[in-house]
CSV table of C-alpha atoms and ligand atoms in Angstrom, one decimal:
chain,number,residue,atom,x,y,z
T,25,UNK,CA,95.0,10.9,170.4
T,26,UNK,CA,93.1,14.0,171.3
T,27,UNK,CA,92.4,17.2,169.1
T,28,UNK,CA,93.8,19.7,170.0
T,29,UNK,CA,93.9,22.5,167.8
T,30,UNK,CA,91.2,22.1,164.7
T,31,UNK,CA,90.8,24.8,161.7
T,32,UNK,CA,87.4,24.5,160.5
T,33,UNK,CA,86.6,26.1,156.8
T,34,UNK,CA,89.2,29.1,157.7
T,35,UNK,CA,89.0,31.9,155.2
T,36,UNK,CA,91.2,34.8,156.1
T,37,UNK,CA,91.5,38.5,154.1
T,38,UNK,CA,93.8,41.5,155.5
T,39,UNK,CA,92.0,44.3,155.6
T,40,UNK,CA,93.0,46.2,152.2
T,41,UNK,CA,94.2,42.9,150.9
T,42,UNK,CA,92.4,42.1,147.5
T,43,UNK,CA,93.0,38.1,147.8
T,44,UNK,CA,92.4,35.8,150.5
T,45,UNK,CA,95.6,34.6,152.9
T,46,UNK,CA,94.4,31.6,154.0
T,47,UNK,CA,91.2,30.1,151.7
T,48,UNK,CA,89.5,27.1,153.2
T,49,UNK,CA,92.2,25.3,155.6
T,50,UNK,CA,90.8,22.2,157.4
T,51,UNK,CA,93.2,21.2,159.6
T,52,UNK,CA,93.4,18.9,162.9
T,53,UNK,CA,96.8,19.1,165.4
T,54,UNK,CA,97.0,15.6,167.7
T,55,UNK,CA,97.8,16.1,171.0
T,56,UNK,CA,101.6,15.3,171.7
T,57,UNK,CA,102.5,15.4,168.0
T,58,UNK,CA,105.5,17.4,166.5
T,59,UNK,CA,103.4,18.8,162.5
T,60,UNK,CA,106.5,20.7,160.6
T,61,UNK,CA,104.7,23.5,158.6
T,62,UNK,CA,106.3,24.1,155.2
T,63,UNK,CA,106.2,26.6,152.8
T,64,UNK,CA,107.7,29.1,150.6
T,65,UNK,CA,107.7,33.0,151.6
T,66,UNK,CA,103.8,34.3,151.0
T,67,UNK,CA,102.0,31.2,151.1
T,68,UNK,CA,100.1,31.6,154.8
T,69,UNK,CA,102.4,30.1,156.6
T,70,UNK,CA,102.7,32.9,159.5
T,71,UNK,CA,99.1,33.8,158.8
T,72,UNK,CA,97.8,30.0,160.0
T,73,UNK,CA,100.2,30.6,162.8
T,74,UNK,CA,98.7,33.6,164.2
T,75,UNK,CA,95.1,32.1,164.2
T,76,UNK,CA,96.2,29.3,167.2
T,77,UNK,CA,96.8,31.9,169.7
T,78,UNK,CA,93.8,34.2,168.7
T,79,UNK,CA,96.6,37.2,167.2
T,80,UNK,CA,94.9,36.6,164.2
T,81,UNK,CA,90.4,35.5,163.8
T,82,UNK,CA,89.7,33.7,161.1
T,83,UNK,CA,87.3,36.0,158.2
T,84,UNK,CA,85.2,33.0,157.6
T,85,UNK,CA,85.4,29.7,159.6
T,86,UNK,CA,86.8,28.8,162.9
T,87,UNK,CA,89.6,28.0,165.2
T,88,UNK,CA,89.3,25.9,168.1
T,89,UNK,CA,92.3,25.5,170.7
T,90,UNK,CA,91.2,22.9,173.0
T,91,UNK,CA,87.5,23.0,172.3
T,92,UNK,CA,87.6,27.1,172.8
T,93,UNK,CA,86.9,29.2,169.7
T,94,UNK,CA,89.6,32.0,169.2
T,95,UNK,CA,86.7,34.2,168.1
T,96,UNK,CA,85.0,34.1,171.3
T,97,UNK,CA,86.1,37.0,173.5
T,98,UNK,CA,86.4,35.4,176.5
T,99,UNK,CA,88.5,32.9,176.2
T,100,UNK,CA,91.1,34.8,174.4
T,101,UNK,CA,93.0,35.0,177.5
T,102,UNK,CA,92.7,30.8,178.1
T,103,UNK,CA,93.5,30.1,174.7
T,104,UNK,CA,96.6,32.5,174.9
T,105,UNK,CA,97.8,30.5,178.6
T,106,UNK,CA,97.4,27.4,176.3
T,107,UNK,CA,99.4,27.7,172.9
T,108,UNK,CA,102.6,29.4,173.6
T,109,UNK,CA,104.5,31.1,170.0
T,110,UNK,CA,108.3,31.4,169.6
T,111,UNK,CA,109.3,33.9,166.2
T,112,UNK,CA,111.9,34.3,163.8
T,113,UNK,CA,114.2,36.9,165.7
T,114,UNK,CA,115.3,36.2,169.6
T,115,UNK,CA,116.3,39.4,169.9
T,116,UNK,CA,112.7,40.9,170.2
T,117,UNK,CA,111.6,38.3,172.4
T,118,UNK,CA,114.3,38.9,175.0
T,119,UNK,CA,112.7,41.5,177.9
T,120,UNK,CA,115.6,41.1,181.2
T,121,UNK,CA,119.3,41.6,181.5
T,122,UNK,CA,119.5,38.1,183.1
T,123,UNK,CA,118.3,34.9,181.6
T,124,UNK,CA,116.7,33.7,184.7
T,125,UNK,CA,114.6,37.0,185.0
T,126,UNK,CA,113.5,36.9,181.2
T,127,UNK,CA,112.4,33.5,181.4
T,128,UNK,CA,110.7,34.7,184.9
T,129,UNK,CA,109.2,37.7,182.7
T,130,UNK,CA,105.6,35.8,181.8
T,131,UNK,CA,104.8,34.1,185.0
T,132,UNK,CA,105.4,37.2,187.2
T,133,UNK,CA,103.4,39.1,184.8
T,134,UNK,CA,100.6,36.6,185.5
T,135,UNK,CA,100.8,36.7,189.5
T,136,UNK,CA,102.3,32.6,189.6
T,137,UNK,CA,103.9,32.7,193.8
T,138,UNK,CA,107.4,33.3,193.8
T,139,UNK,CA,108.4,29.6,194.9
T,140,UNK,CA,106.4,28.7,191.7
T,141,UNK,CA,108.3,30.9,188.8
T,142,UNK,CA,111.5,29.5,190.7
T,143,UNK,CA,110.6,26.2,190.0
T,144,UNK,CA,109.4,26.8,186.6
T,145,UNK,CA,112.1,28.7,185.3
T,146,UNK,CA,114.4,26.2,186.7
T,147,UNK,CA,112.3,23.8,184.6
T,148,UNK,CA,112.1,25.6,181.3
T,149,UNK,CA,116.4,26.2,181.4
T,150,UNK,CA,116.3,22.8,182.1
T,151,UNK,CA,114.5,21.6,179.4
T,152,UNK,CA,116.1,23.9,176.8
T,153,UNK,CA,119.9,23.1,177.9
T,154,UNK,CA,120.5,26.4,179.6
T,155,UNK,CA,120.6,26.1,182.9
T,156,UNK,CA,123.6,26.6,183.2
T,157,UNK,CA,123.5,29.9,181.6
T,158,UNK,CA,120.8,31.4,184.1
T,159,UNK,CA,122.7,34.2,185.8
T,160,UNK,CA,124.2,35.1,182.1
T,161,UNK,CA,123.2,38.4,179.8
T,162,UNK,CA,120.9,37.0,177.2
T,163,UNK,CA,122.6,40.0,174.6
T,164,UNK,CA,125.9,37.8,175.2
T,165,UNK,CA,124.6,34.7,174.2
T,166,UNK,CA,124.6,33.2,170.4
T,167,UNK,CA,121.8,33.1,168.4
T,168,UNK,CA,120.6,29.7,169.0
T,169,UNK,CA,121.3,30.1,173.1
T,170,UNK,CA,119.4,33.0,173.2
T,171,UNK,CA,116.5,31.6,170.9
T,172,UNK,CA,116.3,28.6,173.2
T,173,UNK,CA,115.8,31.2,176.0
T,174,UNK,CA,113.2,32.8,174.1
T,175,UNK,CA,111.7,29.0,174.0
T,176,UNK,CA,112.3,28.7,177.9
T,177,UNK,CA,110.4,32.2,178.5
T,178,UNK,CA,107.1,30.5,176.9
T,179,UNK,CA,107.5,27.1,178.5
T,180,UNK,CA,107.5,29.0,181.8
T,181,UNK,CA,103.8,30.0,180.9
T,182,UNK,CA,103.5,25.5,180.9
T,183,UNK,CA,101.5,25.8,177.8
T,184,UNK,CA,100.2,22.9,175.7
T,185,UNK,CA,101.1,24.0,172.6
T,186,UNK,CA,104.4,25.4,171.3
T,187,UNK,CA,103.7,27.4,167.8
T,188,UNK,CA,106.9,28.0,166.6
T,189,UNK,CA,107.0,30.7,163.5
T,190,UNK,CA,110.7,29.9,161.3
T,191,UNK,CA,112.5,30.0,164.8
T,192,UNK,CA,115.9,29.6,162.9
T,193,UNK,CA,115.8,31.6,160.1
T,194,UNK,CA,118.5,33.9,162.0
T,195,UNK,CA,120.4,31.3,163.0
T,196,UNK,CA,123.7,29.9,161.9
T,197,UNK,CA,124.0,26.4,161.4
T,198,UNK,CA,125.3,25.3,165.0
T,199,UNK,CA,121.9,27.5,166.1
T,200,UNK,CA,119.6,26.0,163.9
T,201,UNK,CA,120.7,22.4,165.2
T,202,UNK,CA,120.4,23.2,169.0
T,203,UNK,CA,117.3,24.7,168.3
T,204,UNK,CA,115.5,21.7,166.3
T,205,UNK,CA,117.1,19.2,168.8
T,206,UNK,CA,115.5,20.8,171.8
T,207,UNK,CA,111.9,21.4,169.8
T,208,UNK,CA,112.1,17.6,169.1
T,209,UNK,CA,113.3,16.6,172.4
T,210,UNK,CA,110.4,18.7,173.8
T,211,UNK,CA,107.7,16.7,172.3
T,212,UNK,CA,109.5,13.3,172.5
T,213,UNK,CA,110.5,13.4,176.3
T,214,UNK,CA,107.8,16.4,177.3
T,215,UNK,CA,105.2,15.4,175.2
T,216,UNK,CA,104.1,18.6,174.3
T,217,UNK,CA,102.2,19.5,171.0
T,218,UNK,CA,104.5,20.8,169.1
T,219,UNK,CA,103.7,22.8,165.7
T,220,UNK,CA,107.1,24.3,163.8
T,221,UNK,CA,107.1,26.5,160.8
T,222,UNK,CA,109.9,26.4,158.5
T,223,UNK,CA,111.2,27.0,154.8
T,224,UNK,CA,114.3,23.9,155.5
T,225,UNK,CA,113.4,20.5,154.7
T,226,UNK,CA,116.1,19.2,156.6
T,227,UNK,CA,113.9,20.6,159.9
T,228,UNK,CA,110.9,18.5,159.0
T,229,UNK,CA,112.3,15.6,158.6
T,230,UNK,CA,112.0,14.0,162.4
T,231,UNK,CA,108.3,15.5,162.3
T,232,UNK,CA,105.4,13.3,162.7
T,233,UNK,CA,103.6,15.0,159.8
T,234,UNK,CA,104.6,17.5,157.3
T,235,UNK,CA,101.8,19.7,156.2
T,236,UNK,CA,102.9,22.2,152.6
T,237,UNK,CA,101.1,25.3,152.4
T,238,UNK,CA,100.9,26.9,148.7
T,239,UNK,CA,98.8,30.2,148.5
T,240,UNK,CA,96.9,30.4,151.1
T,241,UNK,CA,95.8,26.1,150.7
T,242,UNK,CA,97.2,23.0,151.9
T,243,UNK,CA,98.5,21.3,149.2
T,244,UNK,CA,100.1,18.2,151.1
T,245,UNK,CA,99.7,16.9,154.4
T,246,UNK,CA,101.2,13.1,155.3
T,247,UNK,CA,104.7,11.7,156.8
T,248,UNK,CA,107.5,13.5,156.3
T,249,UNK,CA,108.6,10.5,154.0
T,250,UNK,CA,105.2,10.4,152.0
T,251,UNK,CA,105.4,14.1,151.4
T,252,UNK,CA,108.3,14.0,150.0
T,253,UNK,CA,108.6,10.9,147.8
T,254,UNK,CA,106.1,13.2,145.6
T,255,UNK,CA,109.8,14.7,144.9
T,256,UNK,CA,108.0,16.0,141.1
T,257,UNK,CA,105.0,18.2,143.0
T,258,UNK,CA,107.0,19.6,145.5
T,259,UNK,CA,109.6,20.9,142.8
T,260,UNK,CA,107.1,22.2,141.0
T,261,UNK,CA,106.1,24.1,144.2
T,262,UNK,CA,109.3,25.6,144.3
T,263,UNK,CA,110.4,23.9,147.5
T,264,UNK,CA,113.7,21.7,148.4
T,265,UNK,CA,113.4,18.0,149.1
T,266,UNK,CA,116.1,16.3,151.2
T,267,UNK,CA,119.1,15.1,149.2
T,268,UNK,CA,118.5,11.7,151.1
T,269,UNK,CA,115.0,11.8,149.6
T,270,UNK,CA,116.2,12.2,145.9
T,271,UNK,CA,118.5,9.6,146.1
T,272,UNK,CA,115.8,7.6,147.4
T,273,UNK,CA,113.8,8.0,144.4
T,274,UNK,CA,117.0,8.2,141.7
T,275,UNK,CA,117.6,4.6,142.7
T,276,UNK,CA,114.2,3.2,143.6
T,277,UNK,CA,114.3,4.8,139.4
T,278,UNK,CA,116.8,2.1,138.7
T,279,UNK,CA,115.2,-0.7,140.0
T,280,UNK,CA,117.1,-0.5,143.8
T,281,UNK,CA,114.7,-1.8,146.7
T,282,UNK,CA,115.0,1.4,148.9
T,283,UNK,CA,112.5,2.1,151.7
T,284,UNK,CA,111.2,5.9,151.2
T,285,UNK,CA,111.1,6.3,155.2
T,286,UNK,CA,115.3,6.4,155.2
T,287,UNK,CA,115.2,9.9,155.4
T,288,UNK,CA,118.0,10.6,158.0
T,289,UNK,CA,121.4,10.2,156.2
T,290,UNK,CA,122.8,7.4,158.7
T,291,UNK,CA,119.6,5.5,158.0
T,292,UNK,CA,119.9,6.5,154.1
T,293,UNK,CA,123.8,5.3,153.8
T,294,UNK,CA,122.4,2.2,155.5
T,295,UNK,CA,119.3,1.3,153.5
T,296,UNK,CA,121.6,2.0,150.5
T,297,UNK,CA,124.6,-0.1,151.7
T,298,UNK,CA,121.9,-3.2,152.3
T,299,UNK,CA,120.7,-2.7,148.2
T,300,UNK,CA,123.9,-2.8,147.2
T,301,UNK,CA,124.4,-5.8,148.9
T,302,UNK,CA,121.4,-7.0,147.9
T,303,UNK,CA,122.3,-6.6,144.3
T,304,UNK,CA,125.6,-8.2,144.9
T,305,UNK,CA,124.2,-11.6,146.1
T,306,UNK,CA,121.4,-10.9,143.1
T,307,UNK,CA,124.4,-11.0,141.0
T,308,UNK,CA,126.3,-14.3,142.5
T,309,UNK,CA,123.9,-16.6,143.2
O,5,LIG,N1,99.9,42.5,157.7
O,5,LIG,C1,99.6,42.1,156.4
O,5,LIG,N2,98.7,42.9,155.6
O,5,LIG,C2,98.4,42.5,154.4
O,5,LIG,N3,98.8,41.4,153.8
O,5,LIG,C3,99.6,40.6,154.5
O,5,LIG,C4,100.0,40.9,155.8
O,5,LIG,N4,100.8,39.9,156.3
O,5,LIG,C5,100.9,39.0,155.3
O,5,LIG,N5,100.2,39.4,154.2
O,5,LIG,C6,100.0,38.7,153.0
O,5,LIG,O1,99.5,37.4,153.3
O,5,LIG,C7,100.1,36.4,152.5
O,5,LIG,C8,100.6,35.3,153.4
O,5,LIG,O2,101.7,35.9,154.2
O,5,LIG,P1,102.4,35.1,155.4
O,5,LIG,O3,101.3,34.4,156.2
O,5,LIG,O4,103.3,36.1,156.1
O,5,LIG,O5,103.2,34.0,154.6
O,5,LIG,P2,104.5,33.2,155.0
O,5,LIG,O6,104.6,33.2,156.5
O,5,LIG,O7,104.3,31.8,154.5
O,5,LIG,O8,105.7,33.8,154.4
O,5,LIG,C9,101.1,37.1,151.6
O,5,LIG,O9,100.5,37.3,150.3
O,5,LIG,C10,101.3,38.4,152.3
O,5,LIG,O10,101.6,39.4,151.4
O,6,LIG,MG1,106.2,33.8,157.8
């Protein structure tokens, strides 16, 4: 698949700041692919973020967002058309009093014909599950309705790239789900590039790749499932592995046959119900 997004050498400093926020990221983003970013609080996480739209220019190194540098002037306005970002808190991100006419909000402001932001915004409701909702008051809505407006608004702009910076963190648990179901349904049926930032495991886990920042570095970047059967280093980072994961490895510990890719806890009760079967006929023939 194509590159789509690539972080070459990136060295970023705050102004005032004494260390460095992001210190040598080399990075590539696939076309189509769905990378969860993980991380604990003050290890770059937002920082990489706000270098694929340009928010942010690298202090050293560079960003390219399909082939354009962020750092070159003119193609901030391109590069900001082409990788759309969703944050933490929906409320800030909500502009109209009616959903249609927030998600309507960035395609007017770019001059798209009428006929076209209709069909857009129908699209982007569509795609997000709230349709439905369109002649509703976004303030009315819960917290994962009105963050998946929020996510409708930008896919009205028909970006390639979805950025999306802890988009749950203010969610309740209902919220959070809707809100990872329609990022992951956005990439599988959509196939958009989709690139999600978050501090819960349990959101990574239907990612093609799971990238761990520490301190400004990457410090692991594979599956989902081969990031986090290194259960030891990512404890010692401070961050959560699925319970699925650590039974994985508690039993694969005592000699159980149990494939490390069982991640989702249907699959995991499965895999574990077909070792212990194993070992049964193990035991009777
Ligand atoms: N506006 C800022 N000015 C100075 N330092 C900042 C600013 N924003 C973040 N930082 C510092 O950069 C580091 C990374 O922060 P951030 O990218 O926000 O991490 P994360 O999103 O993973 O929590 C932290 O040490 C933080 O204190
Ligand atoms: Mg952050």
């Amino acid at each position: 698949m194509a590159v789509i997004v690539e972080f070459q050498h990136v060295r970023f400093r705050y102004p005032e700041d004494t260390r460095d926020s992001l210190s040598d990221v080399n990075l590539t983003f696939e076309e189509g692919s769905f990378t969860a970013i993980l991380g604990h609080n003050g290890s770059g996480k937002s920082t990489l973020a706000k270098h694929m739209n340009g928010i942010l220019l690298p202090t050293e190194g560079r960003v390219l967002v399909n082939g354009m540098s962020t750092s070159d002037e003119n193609r901030l306005l391109d590069i900001r058309h082409t990788v759309g970002m969703v944050f933490q808190n929906p409320d800030n991100q909500i502009v109209a009093n009616v959903v249609e006419e927030d998600v309507a909000f960035a395609p007017e402001n770019l001059g798209v014909e009428a006929d076209e932001i209709r069909r857009r915004v129908d699209d982007a409701l569509r795609q997000v599950g709230m349709y439905e909702y369109r002649m509703h008051a976004p303030h009315l809505l819960s917290g994962g309705q009105k963050q998946r407006v929020a996510i409708a608004g930008v896919l009205a702009m028909q970006p390639k790239i979805i950025v999306l910076d802890e988009p749950t963190a203010m969610l309740d648990p209902q919220g959070r789900r809707e809100v990872i179901a329609t990022v992951d349904r956005l990439c599988r049926e959509n196939g958009m590039t989709v690139i999600l930032i978050t501090h819960h495991m349990d959101e990574c886990i239907d990612a093609d790749r799971l990238i761990v920042m520490s301190n400004g570095l990457v410090t692991a970047d594979g599956t989902p499932a081969e990031v986090f059967s290194h259960v030891h280093q990512m404890e010692k980072e401070g961050l959560d592995v699925p319970e699925t994961m650590r039974m994985i490895t508690d039993l694969q510990k005592d000699g159980f046959p149990m494939p490390v890719d069982a991640l989702e806890t249907e699959a995991c009760a499965d895999a574990i119900a077909a070792a212990l079967r194993e070992r049964r006929a193990s035991w009777q023939s």
